[in-house]
XYZ file of N, CA and C in Angstrom:
153
model
N -38.160 -30.139 -21.076
C -36.796 -29.703 -21.371
C -35.782 -30.794 -21.005
N -35.967 -31.471 -19.872
C -35.055 -32.525 -19.458
C -35.063 -33.648 -20.454
N -36.240 -33.962 -21.002
C -36.323 -35.035 -21.971
C -35.576 -34.704 -23.246
N -35.627 -33.422 -23.652
C -34.882 -32.999 -24.882
C -33.368 -33.060 -24.624
N -32.920 -32.695 -23.465
C -31.516 -32.803 -23.152
C -31.104 -34.260 -23.101
N -31.932 -35.093 -22.517
C -31.603 -36.510 -22.429
C -31.512 -37.141 -23.837
N -32.484 -36.798 -24.721
C -32.420 -37.335 -26.061
C -31.209 -36.826 -26.803
N -30.880 -35.557 -26.645
C -29.723 -34.981 -27.297
C -28.453 -35.701 -26.846
N -28.327 -35.917 -25.532
C -27.160 -36.655 -24.985
C -27.061 -38.074 -25.594
N -28.183 -38.709 -25.702
C -28.228 -40.094 -26.228
C -27.791 -40.076 -27.661
N -28.251 -39.130 -28.461
C -27.887 -39.038 -29.884
C -26.397 -38.754 -30.016
N -25.849 -37.897 -29.198
C -24.414 -37.594 -29.225
C -23.618 -38.895 -28.856
N -24.049 -39.559 -27.818
C -23.393 -40.802 -27.377
C -23.467 -41.851 -28.500
N -24.601 -42.006 -29.116
C -24.766 -42.945 -30.192
C -23.860 -42.586 -31.400
N -23.781 -41.321 -31.720
C -22.904 -40.878 -32.822
C -21.471 -41.162 -32.505
N -21.061 -40.911 -31.254
C -19.716 -41.126 -30.839
C -19.350 -42.649 -30.897
N -20.294 -43.470 -30.499
C -20.075 -44.915 -30.564
C -19.943 -45.391 -31.986
N -20.821 -44.897 -32.861
C -20.759 -45.290 -34.279
C -19.473 -44.870 -34.968
N -19.003 -43.645 -34.645
C -17.746 -43.245 -35.242
C -16.551 -44.062 -34.708
N -16.633 -44.455 -33.466
C -15.556 -45.292 -32.861
C -15.511 -46.669 -33.533
N -16.723 -47.270 -33.727
C -16.790 -48.570 -34.363
C -16.315 -48.489 -35.815
N -16.732 -47.458 -36.517
C -16.291 -47.270 -37.926
C -14.808 -47.119 -38.026
N -14.229 -46.330 -37.144
C -12.761 -46.111 -37.180
C -12.042 -47.374 -36.880
N -12.520 -48.160 -35.922
C -11.909 -49.431 -35.550
C -11.963 -50.400 -36.751
N -13.119 -50.529 -37.374
C -13.249 -51.440 -38.524
C -12.352 -50.985 -39.667
N -12.263 -49.702 -39.898
C -11.392 -49.180 -40.968
C -9.927 -49.493 -40.641
N -9.516 -49.396 -39.413
C -8.152 -49.691 -39.017
C -7.853 -51.204 -39.179
N -8.785 -52.041 -38.795
C -8.597 -53.491 -38.943
C -8.521 -53.825 -40.416
N -9.343 -53.215 -41.246
C -9.335 -53.460 -42.672
C -7.999 -53.008 -43.279
N -7.488 -51.873 -42.895
C -6.220 -51.391 -43.415
C -5.057 -52.289 -42.998
N -5.087 -52.733 -41.756
C -4.044 -53.590 -41.240
C -4.073 -54.922 -41.933
N -5.280 -55.460 -42.216
C -5.362 -56.791 -42.891
C -4.884 -56.687 -44.289
N -4.980 -55.557 -44.928
C -4.410 -55.416 -46.313
C -2.918 -55.316 -46.217
N -2.385 -54.724 -45.171
C -0.950 -54.497 -45.036
C -0.267 -55.795 -44.604
N -0.832 -56.520 -43.660
C -0.251 -57.712 -43.132
C -1.310 -58.825 -43.108
N -1.603 -59.433 -44.245
C -2.659 -60.428 -44.291
C -2.394 -61.637 -43.388
N -3.387 -62.096 -42.741
C -3.292 -63.258 -41.870
C -3.458 -64.517 -42.735
N -2.806 -65.620 -42.333
C -3.019 -66.872 -43.100
C -4.464 -67.353 -42.951
N -4.934 -68.045 -43.920
C -6.278 -68.622 -43.825
C -6.256 -69.756 -42.787
N -6.841 -69.537 -41.625
C -6.761 -70.477 -40.557
C -7.570 -71.732 -40.871
N -8.540 -71.613 -41.738
C -9.355 -72.800 -42.089
C -8.547 -73.789 -42.900
N -7.561 -73.335 -43.645
C -6.757 -74.206 -44.542
C -5.443 -74.627 -43.912
N -5.101 -74.031 -42.770
C -3.799 -74.369 -42.182
C -4.000 -75.106 -40.854
N -2.919 -75.541 -40.296
C -2.966 -76.255 -39.010
C -2.833 -75.299 -37.847
N -2.764 -74.013 -38.136
C -2.633 -73.012 -37.049
C -3.835 -73.064 -36.112
N -3.543 -73.088 -34.862
C -4.616 -73.052 -33.906
C -5.237 -74.410 -33.578
N -4.750 -75.445 -34.251
C -5.318 -76.776 -34.046
C -4.502 -77.452 -32.884
N -5.216 -77.982 -31.936
C -4.553 -78.647 -30.843
C -4.057 -80.026 -31.299
N -2.856 -80.375 -30.906
C -2.333 -81.692 -31.279
C -3.103 -82.822 -30.565
N -3.243 -83.905 -31.257
C -3.913 -85.063 -30.644
C -2.876 -86.041 -30.236
N -3.025 -86.624 -29.083
C -2.033 -87.576 -28.560
C -2.617 -88.927 -28.557
């Protein structure tokens, strides 16, 4: 019985984690469509100046 409860709790925790990750990725995707970031590989953004 304890093993069944433990497995059920693990499945619920795993499902909760996967829904959180999916919601986060969907939010990032929606935000990136609304406010696209510049292509950092093609710009000088984030490059340290050389002296």
